[in-house]
Amino acid sequence: MKLLVCNGSPRGRTSNTDILLKPFLEGFEEDSQNTHETVYLNSEDGRKQAITSFVQAELILIGFPLYTDAMPGIVKEFIEALVPVKKELKQFRIMFLIHSGFSEGSHTKYIVRYLDKLSRRLGGTYLGTIRTGGTEGIKVQPAFMTQKLLTQLKIMGRLLAQTGKIDETLINKIVQRERFWKIELFFSEIMSEYMFWNPWLKKNGAFEKRFDKPLI
Ligand SMILES: Cc1cc2nc3c(=O)[nH]c(=O)nc-3n(C[C@H](O)[C@H](O)[C@H](O)COP(=O)(O)O)c2cc1C
């Protein structure tokens, strides 16, 4: 099997999306008959190449981070550019890997319905969406914090190669929880107050303006 991988992160080759895709592809290519081509959507040329490859592909994975509760603009641009070539597409199977800076699965949950519908509207067979959270720090986190997720992604790639499907049970394990427990929320509020958001907002003179609604 040949897998077309579309990396939809504006950071391209230095993205967290690439870090998550790597073990998945390792698992997929344990069977030496499997190969992949990665295209990066973060340039005009990359998107053009992606359209050409998409038209010929039978198995596709689109990976992207959550940007403002949805996909980055380059991914949307790419999706819109697929519409005019819809009739040229082969019978393809498609899956997604989406991830968010925030940890709770609830951030990526609602985009899944869109991706399912999009796949069908393009005439493809939707295999599923792998989603995970808390990925902004993945590059700097010690191995013991990321190992479990990266291993699960490798298994996911291996299972795709063996069954042609995305494993639902594993998807749910990777998401962990849609919402934090109350105790976790309590600690994250303390951390925001003293370590992250609020000190940053204060430093930039934006704390008092944090509930402003400039577009209203
Ligand atoms: C402009 C911008 C908007 C973002 N919006 C969200 C968001 O709405 N929700 C979220 O959980 N993370 C958000 N993030 C965090 C990214 O999803 C996260 O940092 C991710 O790991 C980036 O992956 P990448 O390196 O593959 O681009 C945003 C990041 C940026 C730069």
PDB file of C-alpha atoms and ligand atoms in Angstrom:
ATOM      1  CA  MET A   1       0.000   0.000   0.000  1.00  0.00           C
ATOM      2  CA  LYS A   2       1.082   3.539  -0.687  1.00  0.00           C
ATOM      3  CA  LEU A   3      -0.036   6.208   1.746  1.00  0.00           C
ATOM      4  CA  LEU A   4      -0.239   9.880   0.828  1.00  0.00           C
ATOM      5  CA  VAL A   5       0.428  12.020   3.910  1.00  0.00           C
ATOM      6  CA  CYS A   6      -0.578  15.688   3.856  1.00  0.00           C
ATOM      7  CA  ASN A   7       1.015  17.674   6.678  1.00  0.00           C
ATOM      8  CA  GLY A   8      -1.234  20.693   7.304  1.00  0.00           C
ATOM      9  CA  SER A   9       0.870  22.481   9.884  1.00  0.00           C
ATOM     10  CA  PRO A  10       2.099  25.980   9.009  1.00  0.00           C
ATOM     11  CA  ARG A  11       5.370  24.870  10.654  1.00  0.00           C
ATOM     12  CA  GLY A  12       5.893  22.201   8.006  1.00  0.00           C
ATOM     13  CA  ARG A  13       8.952  20.048   8.546  1.00  0.00           C
ATOM     14  CA  THR A  14       9.609  21.406  12.032  1.00  0.00           C
ATOM     15  CA  SER A  15       6.047  20.820  13.210  1.00  0.00           C
ATOM     16  CA  ASN A  16       4.642  18.787  16.058  1.00  0.00           C
ATOM     17  CA  THR A  17       2.431  17.220  13.398  1.00  0.00           C
ATOM     18  CA  ASP A  18       5.574  15.689  11.848  1.00  0.00           C
ATOM     19  CA  ILE A  19       6.640  14.349  15.253  1.00  0.00           C
ATOM     20  CA  LEU A  20       3.257  12.602  15.626  1.00  0.00           C
ATOM     21  CA  LEU A  21       3.245  11.284  12.075  1.00  0.00           C
ATOM     22  CA  LYS A  22       6.726   9.759  12.346  1.00  0.00           C
ATOM     23  CA  PRO A  23       5.926   6.756  14.604  1.00  0.00           C
ATOM     24  CA  PHE A  24       2.641   6.168  12.758  1.00  0.00           C
ATOM     25  CA  LEU A  25       4.564   5.851   9.487  1.00  0.00           C
ATOM     26  CA  GLU A  26       7.196   3.651  11.115  1.00  0.00           C
ATOM     27  CA  GLY A  27       4.449   1.249  12.196  1.00  0.00           C
ATOM     28  CA  PHE A  28       2.835   1.376   8.755  1.00  0.00           C
ATOM     29  CA  GLU A  29       6.105   0.665   6.965  1.00  0.00           C
ATOM     30  CA  GLU A  30       7.144  -2.285   9.140  1.00  0.00           C
ATOM     31  CA  ASP A  31       5.630  -4.209   6.267  1.00  0.00           C
ATOM     32  CA  SER A  32       8.205  -3.443   3.589  1.00  0.00           C
ATOM     33  CA  GLN A  33       5.553  -3.463   0.861  1.00  0.00           C
ATOM     34  CA  ASN A  34       4.155  -0.240   2.290  1.00  0.00           C
ATOM     35  CA  THR A  35       5.473   3.183   1.365  1.00  0.00           C
ATOM     36  CA  HIS A  36       4.442   6.769   1.859  1.00  0.00           C
ATOM     37  CA  GLU A  37       4.830  10.193   0.281  1.00  0.00           C
ATOM     38  CA  THR A  38       4.606  13.268   2.506  1.00  0.00           C
ATOM     39  CA  VAL A  39       3.501  16.605   1.109  1.00  0.00           C
ATOM     40  CA  TYR A  40       3.629  19.832   3.123  1.00  0.00           C
ATOM     41  CA  LEU A  41       0.738  22.226   2.744  1.00  0.00           C
ATOM     42  CA  ASN A  42       2.609  25.249   4.105  1.00  0.00           C
ATOM     43  CA  SER A  43       3.671  26.573   0.723  1.00  0.00           C
ATOM     44  CA  GLU A  44       1.948  27.304  -2.574  1.00  0.00           C
ATOM     45  CA  ASP A  45       4.129  24.699  -4.299  1.00  0.00           C
ATOM     46  CA  GLY A  46       3.452  22.150  -1.579  1.00  0.00           C
ATOM     47  CA  ARG A  47      -0.309  22.589  -1.957  1.00  0.00           C
ATOM     48  CA  LYS A  48      -0.058  22.240  -5.749  1.00  0.00           C
ATOM     49  CA  GLN A  49       1.939  19.025  -5.333  1.00  0.00           C
ATOM     50  CA  ALA A  50      -0.585  17.808  -2.768  1.00  0.00           C
ATOM     51  CA  ILE A  51      -3.468  18.241  -5.230  1.00  0.00           C
ATOM     52  CA  THR A  52      -1.583  16.318  -7.938  1.00  0.00           C
ATOM     53  CA  SER A  53      -0.763  13.508  -5.504  1.00  0.00           C
ATOM     54  CA  PHE A  54      -4.283  13.481  -4.034  1.00  0.00           C
ATOM     55  CA  VAL A  55      -5.805  12.884  -7.458  1.00  0.00           C
ATOM     56  CA  GLN A  56      -3.696   9.727  -7.852  1.00  0.00           C
ATOM     57  CA  ALA A  57      -3.933   8.465  -4.258  1.00  0.00           C
ATOM     58  CA  GLU A  58      -5.986   5.569  -2.923  1.00  0.00           C
ATOM     59  CA  LEU A  59      -5.023   5.876   0.740  1.00  0.00           C
ATOM     60  CA  ILE A  60      -4.666   9.304   2.338  1.00  0.00           C
ATOM     61  CA  LEU A  61      -3.854  10.726   5.753  1.00  0.00           C
ATOM     62  CA  ILE A  62      -4.247  14.428   6.484  1.00  0.00           C
ATOM     63  CA  GLY A  63      -2.615  15.624   9.709  1.00  0.00           C
ATOM     64  CA  PHE A  64      -2.978  19.082  11.199  1.00  0.00           C
ATOM     65  CA  PRO A  65      -2.987  20.984  14.497  1.00  0.00           C
ATOM     66  CA  LEU A  66      -5.990  22.861  15.813  1.00  0.00           C
ATOM     67  CA  TYR A  67      -5.768  26.552  15.000  1.00  0.00           C
ATOM     68  CA  THR A  68      -8.457  28.698  16.591  1.00  0.00           C
ATOM     69  CA  ASP A  69     -10.745  25.732  17.163  1.00  0.00           C
ATOM     70  CA  ALA A  70     -10.521  24.530  13.556  1.00  0.00           C
ATOM     71  CA  MET A  71      -7.978  23.728  10.873  1.00  0.00           C
ATOM     72  CA  PRO A  72      -5.177  26.148   9.883  1.00  0.00           C
ATOM     73  CA  GLY A  73      -6.084  28.366   6.897  1.00  0.00           C
ATOM     74  CA  ILE A  74      -3.684  26.477   4.615  1.00  0.00           C
ATOM     75  CA  VAL A  75      -5.635  23.256   5.222  1.00  0.00           C
ATOM     76  CA  LYS A  76      -8.926  24.964   4.414  1.00  0.00           C
ATOM     77  CA  GLU A  77      -7.383  26.420   1.257  1.00  0.00           C
ATOM     78  CA  PHE A  78      -6.202  22.948   0.275  1.00  0.00           C
ATOM     79  CA  ILE A  79      -9.638  21.404   0.904  1.00  0.00           C
ATOM     80  CA  GLU A  80     -11.286  24.094  -1.222  1.00  0.00           C
ATOM     81  CA  ALA A  81      -8.792  23.458  -4.027  1.00  0.00           C
ATOM     82  CA  LEU A  82      -9.896  19.787  -4.068  1.00  0.00           C
ATOM     83  CA  VAL A  83     -13.467  20.640  -5.041  1.00  0.00           C
ATOM     84  CA  PRO A  84     -12.723  21.487  -8.714  1.00  0.00           C
ATOM     85  CA  VAL A  85     -10.811  18.186  -9.143  1.00  0.00           C
ATOM     86  CA  LYS A  86     -13.407  16.079  -7.325  1.00  0.00           C
ATOM     87  CA  LYS A  87     -14.443  14.195 -10.484  1.00  0.00           C
ATOM     88  CA  GLU A  88     -10.814  13.216 -11.173  1.00  0.00           C
ATOM     89  CA  LEU A  89     -10.288  11.600  -7.740  1.00  0.00           C
ATOM     90  CA  LYS A  90      -9.805   7.836  -7.560  1.00  0.00           C
ATOM     91  CA  GLN A  91     -11.744   5.603  -5.164  1.00  0.00           C
ATOM     92  CA  PHE A  92      -9.851   6.627  -2.066  1.00  0.00           C
ATOM     93  CA  ARG A  93      -9.848   5.881   1.640  1.00  0.00           C
ATOM     94  CA  ILE A  94      -9.016   8.747   3.964  1.00  0.00           C
ATOM     95  CA  MET A  95      -8.151   9.306   7.618  1.00  0.00           C
ATOM     96  CA  PHE A  96      -7.078  12.261   9.721  1.00  0.00           C
ATOM     97  CA  LEU A  97      -4.697  12.950  12.577  1.00  0.00           C
ATOM     98  CA  ILE A  98      -5.628  16.105  14.467  1.00  0.00           C
ATOM     99  CA  HIS A  99      -4.129  17.509  17.634  1.00  0.00           C
ATOM    100  CA  SER A 100      -4.452  20.501  19.906  1.00  0.00           C
ATOM    101  CA  GLY A 101      -2.381  22.607  22.253  1.00  0.00           C
ATOM    102  CA  PHE A 102      -4.978  22.199  24.974  1.00  0.00           C
ATOM    103  CA  SER A 103      -5.103  18.734  26.489  1.00  0.00           C
ATOM    104  CA  GLU A 104      -8.799  17.944  26.717  1.00  0.00           C
ATOM    105  CA  GLY A 105     -10.264  15.917  23.853  1.00  0.00           C
ATOM    106  CA  SER A 106     -13.279  18.239  23.797  1.00  0.00           C
ATOM    107  CA  HIS A 107     -11.205  20.708  21.748  1.00  0.00           C
ATOM    108  CA  THR A 108     -10.847  18.366  18.760  1.00  0.00           C
ATOM    109  CA  LYS A 109     -14.112  16.458  19.220  1.00  0.00           C
ATOM    110  CA  TYR A 110     -16.369  18.647  17.101  1.00  0.00           C
ATOM    111  CA  ILE A 111     -14.154  18.807  14.040  1.00  0.00           C
ATOM    112  CA  VAL A 112     -14.498  15.041  13.591  1.00  0.00           C
ATOM    113  CA  ARG A 113     -18.051  15.375  12.256  1.00  0.00           C
ATOM    114  CA  TYR A 114     -16.814  17.888   9.706  1.00  0.00           C
ATOM    115  CA  LEU A 115     -14.002  15.577   8.564  1.00  0.00           C
ATOM    116  CA  ASP A 116     -16.376  12.623   8.242  1.00  0.00           C
ATOM    117  CA  LYS A 117     -18.769  14.673   6.122  1.00  0.00           C
ATOM    118  CA  LEU A 118     -15.953  16.194   4.073  1.00  0.00           C
ATOM    119  CA  SER A 119     -14.634  12.731   3.207  1.00  0.00           C
ATOM    120  CA  ARG A 120     -18.042  11.621   1.977  1.00  0.00           C
ATOM    121  CA  ARG A 121     -18.592  14.839   0.018  1.00  0.00           C
ATOM    122  CA  LEU A 122     -15.317  14.287  -1.779  1.00  0.00           C
ATOM    123  CA  GLY A 123     -16.484  10.770  -2.618  1.00  0.00           C
ATOM    124  CA  GLY A 124     -13.991   8.984  -0.354  1.00  0.00           C
ATOM    125  CA  THR A 125     -14.345   6.291   2.288  1.00  0.00           C
ATOM    126  CA  TYR A 126     -13.783   7.743   5.733  1.00  0.00           C
ATOM    127  CA  LEU A 127     -11.608   5.536   7.958  1.00  0.00           C
ATOM    128  CA  GLY A 128     -11.553   7.675  11.097  1.00  0.00           C
ATOM    129  CA  THR A 129      -9.824  10.479  12.944  1.00  0.00           C
ATOM    130  CA  ILE A 130      -6.997  10.018  15.407  1.00  0.00           C
ATOM    131  CA  ARG A 131      -6.916  12.921  17.848  1.00  0.00           C
ATOM    132  CA  THR A 132      -4.799  13.925  20.752  1.00  0.00           C
ATOM    133  CA  GLY A 133      -4.142  16.981  22.898  1.00  0.00           C
ATOM    134  CA  GLY A 134      -1.438  18.793  24.818  1.00  0.00           C
ATOM    135  CA  THR A 135       0.983  18.673  21.904  1.00  0.00           C
ATOM    136  CA  GLU A 136       2.589  22.126  22.053  1.00  0.00           C
ATOM    137  CA  GLY A 137       5.282  20.954  24.450  1.00  0.00           C
ATOM    138  CA  ILE A 138       5.937  17.642  22.733  1.00  0.00           C
ATOM    139  CA  LYS A 139       9.367  18.694  21.404  1.00  0.00           C
ATOM    140  CA  VAL A 140      10.755  19.633  24.782  1.00  0.00           C
ATOM    141  CA  GLN A 141       9.036  17.048  26.961  1.00  0.00           C
ATOM    142  CA  PRO A 142      11.193  14.217  28.318  1.00  0.00           C
ATOM    143  CA  ALA A 143      10.716  10.816  26.672  1.00  0.00           C
ATOM    144  CA  PHE A 144       8.762   9.363  29.607  1.00  0.00           C
ATOM    145  CA  MET A 145       6.008  11.923  28.964  1.00  0.00           C
ATOM    146  CA  THR A 146       5.646  11.274  25.226  1.00  0.00           C
ATOM    147  CA  GLN A 147       6.589   7.627  24.872  1.00  0.00           C
ATOM    148  CA  LYS A 148       3.134   6.200  25.503  1.00  0.00           C
ATOM    149  CA  LEU A 149       1.476   8.381  22.863  1.00  0.00           C
ATOM    150  CA  LEU A 150       4.207   7.776  20.279  1.00  0.00           C
ATOM    151  CA  THR A 151       4.017   4.015  20.858  1.00  0.00           C
ATOM    152  CA  GLN A 152       0.229   4.063  20.480  1.00  0.00           C
ATOM    153  CA  LEU A 153       0.626   5.926  17.183  1.00  0.00           C
ATOM    154  CA  LYS A 154       3.128   3.346  15.985  1.00  0.00           C
ATOM    155  CA  ILE A 155       0.683   0.546  16.809  1.00  0.00           C
ATOM    156  CA  MET A 156      -2.029   2.486  14.994  1.00  0.00           C
ATOM    157  CA  GLY A 157       0.148   2.632  11.846  1.00  0.00           C
ATOM    158  CA  ARG A 158       0.922  -1.084  12.160  1.00  0.00           C
ATOM    159  CA  LEU A 159      -2.781  -1.937  12.479  1.00  0.00           C
ATOM    160  CA  LEU A 160      -3.603   0.166   9.432  1.00  0.00           C
ATOM    161  CA  ALA A 161      -1.089  -1.894   7.476  1.00  0.00           C
ATOM    162  CA  GLN A 162      -2.524  -5.175   8.796  1.00  0.00           C
ATOM    163  CA  THR A 163      -6.267  -4.468   8.641  1.00  0.00           C
ATOM    164  CA  GLY A 164      -6.652  -1.479   6.317  1.00  0.00           C
ATOM    165  CA  LYS A 165      -8.538   0.235   9.117  1.00  0.00           C
ATOM    166  CA  ILE A 166      -8.039   2.726  11.933  1.00  0.00           C
ATOM    167  CA  ASP A 167      -8.587   1.067  15.296  1.00  0.00           C
ATOM    168  CA  GLU A 168     -11.517   2.717  17.160  1.00  0.00           C
ATOM    169  CA  THR A 169     -10.503   1.354  20.574  1.00  0.00           C
ATOM    170  CA  LEU A 170      -7.027   2.786  20.205  1.00  0.00           C
ATOM    171  CA  ILE A 171      -8.444   6.136  19.047  1.00  0.00           C
ATOM    172  CA  ASN A 172     -10.349   6.362  22.323  1.00  0.00           C
ATOM    173  CA  LYS A 173      -7.263   5.425  24.334  1.00  0.00           C
ATOM    174  CA  ILE A 174      -5.182   8.111  22.616  1.00  0.00           C
ATOM    175  CA  VAL A 175      -7.791  10.816  23.297  1.00  0.00           C
ATOM    176  CA  GLN A 176      -7.746   9.877  26.978  1.00  0.00           C
ATOM    177  CA  ARG A 177     -10.427  12.190  28.399  1.00  0.00           C
ATOM    178  CA  GLU A 178     -12.744  14.697  26.716  1.00  0.00           C
ATOM    179  CA  ARG A 179     -12.780  16.791  29.913  1.00  0.00           C
ATOM    180  CA  PHE A 180     -10.432  17.191  32.851  1.00  0.00           C
ATOM    181  CA  TRP A 181     -11.483  16.046  36.265  1.00  0.00           C
ATOM    182  CA  LYS A 182     -12.415  18.850  38.688  1.00  0.00           C
ATOM    183  CA  ILE A 183      -9.177  18.428  40.609  1.00  0.00           C
ATOM    184  CA  GLU A 184      -7.150  18.830  37.404  1.00  0.00           C
ATOM    185  CA  LEU A 185      -9.108  21.965  36.526  1.00  0.00           C
ATOM    186  CA  PHE A 186      -8.360  23.334  39.984  1.00  0.00           C
ATOM    187  CA  PHE A 187      -4.597  22.818  39.503  1.00  0.00           C
ATOM    188  CA  SER A 188      -4.638  24.169  35.949  1.00  0.00           C
ATOM    189  CA  GLU A 189      -6.371  27.340  37.218  1.00  0.00           C
ATOM    190  CA  ILE A 190      -3.608  27.783  39.788  1.00  0.00           C
ATOM    191  CA  MET A 191      -0.972  27.268  37.103  1.00  0.00           C
ATOM    192  CA  SER A 192      -2.626  29.797  34.796  1.00  0.00           C
ATOM    193  CA  GLU A 193      -2.829  32.307  37.629  1.00  0.00           C
ATOM    194  CA  TYR A 194       0.796  32.079  38.694  1.00  0.00           C
ATOM    195  CA  MET A 195       2.802  30.458  35.872  1.00  0.00           C
ATOM    196  CA  PHE A 196       1.288  30.770  32.416  1.00  0.00           C
ATOM    197  CA  TRP A 197      -1.551  32.844  30.964  1.00  0.00           C
ATOM    198  CA  ASN A 198      -2.156  35.523  33.554  1.00  0.00           C
ATOM    199  CA  PRO A 199       1.504  36.510  34.099  1.00  0.00           C
ATOM    200  CA  TRP A 200       1.956  36.604  30.282  1.00  0.00           C
ATOM    201  CA  LEU A 201      -1.156  38.755  29.864  1.00  0.00           C
ATOM    202  CA  LYS A 202       0.026  41.112  32.611  1.00  0.00           C
ATOM    203  CA  LYS A 203       3.520  41.341  31.122  1.00  0.00           C
ATOM    204  CA  ASN A 204       1.996  42.413  27.806  1.00  0.00           C
ATOM    205  CA  GLY A 205      -0.464  44.887  29.330  1.00  0.00           C
ATOM    206  CA  ALA A 206      -3.402  42.756  28.152  1.00  0.00           C
ATOM    207  CA  PHE A 207      -4.736  41.380  31.454  1.00  0.00           C
ATOM    208  CA  GLU A 208      -7.436  44.040  31.925  1.00  0.00           C
ATOM    209  CA  LYS A 209      -8.523  43.614  28.306  1.00  0.00           C
ATOM    210  CA  ARG A 210      -8.876  39.827  28.389  1.00  0.00           C
ATOM    211  CA  PHE A 211     -12.676  39.828  28.123  1.00  0.00           C
ATOM    212  CA  ASP A 212     -12.837  42.558  25.442  1.00  0.00           C
ATOM    213  CA  LYS A 213     -15.007  41.864  22.406  1.00  0.00           C
ATOM    214  CA  PRO A 214     -13.517  44.148  19.753  1.00  0.00           C
ATOM    215  CA  LEU A 215     -15.647  42.806  16.912  1.00  0.00           C
ATOM    216  CA  ILE A 216     -19.000  43.482  18.587  1.00  0.00           C
TER     217      ILE A 216
HETATM  218  C1  LIG B   1      -2.338  30.593  15.691  1.00  0.00           C
HETATM  219  C2  LIG B   1      -2.533  29.405  16.589  1.00  0.00           C
HETATM  220  C3  LIG B   1      -3.807  29.039  16.984  1.00  0.00           C
HETATM  221  C4  LIG B   1      -4.005  27.930  17.821  1.00  0.00           C
HETATM  222  N1  LIG B   1      -5.273  27.604  18.215  1.00  0.00           N
HETATM  223  C5  LIG B   1      -5.471  26.560  19.050  1.00  0.00           C
HETATM  224  C6  LIG B   1      -6.785  26.231  19.506  1.00  0.00           C
HETATM  225  O1  LIG B   1      -7.777  26.843  19.145  1.00  0.00           O
HETATM  226  N2  LIG B   1      -6.913  25.204  20.371  1.00  0.00           N
HETATM  227  C7  LIG B   1      -5.846  24.473  20.810  1.00  0.00           C
HETATM  228  O2  LIG B   1      -6.027  23.553  21.607  1.00  0.00           O
HETATM  229  N3  LIG B   1      -4.581  24.749  20.382  1.00  0.00           N
HETATM  230  C8  LIG B   1      -4.377  25.784  19.518  1.00  0.00           C
HETATM  231  N4  LIG B   1      -3.098  26.077  19.090  1.00  0.00           N
HETATM  232  C9  LIG B   1      -1.990  25.226  19.533  1.00  0.00           C
HETATM  233  C10 LIG B   1      -1.565  24.204  18.451  1.00  0.00           C
HETATM  234  O3  LIG B   1      -2.617  23.354  18.100  1.00  0.00           O
HETATM  235  C11 LIG B   1      -0.410  23.384  19.042  1.00  0.00           C
HETATM  236  O4  LIG B   1       0.604  24.260  19.415  1.00  0.00           O
HETATM  237  C12 LIG B   1       0.133  22.340  18.089  1.00  0.00           C
HETATM  238  O5  LIG B   1       1.031  21.473  18.801  1.00  0.00           O
HETATM  239  C13 LIG B   1       0.924  22.958  16.929  1.00  0.00           C
HETATM  240  O6  LIG B   1       1.315  21.913  16.080  1.00  0.00           O
HETATM  241  P1  LIG B   1       2.303  22.082  14.843  1.00  0.00           P
HETATM  242  O7  LIG B   1       3.690  22.290  15.394  1.00  0.00           O
HETATM  243  O8  LIG B   1       2.177  20.802  14.100  1.00  0.00           O
HETATM  244  O9  LIG B   1       1.827  23.267  14.042  1.00  0.00           O
HETATM  245  C14 LIG B   1      -2.893  27.177  18.264  1.00  0.00           C
HETATM  246  C15 LIG B   1      -1.590  27.542  17.864  1.00  0.00           C
HETATM  247  C16 LIG B   1      -1.410  28.636  17.040  1.00  0.00           C
HETATM  248  C17 LIG B   1      -0.010  29.017  16.626  1.00  0.00           C
END
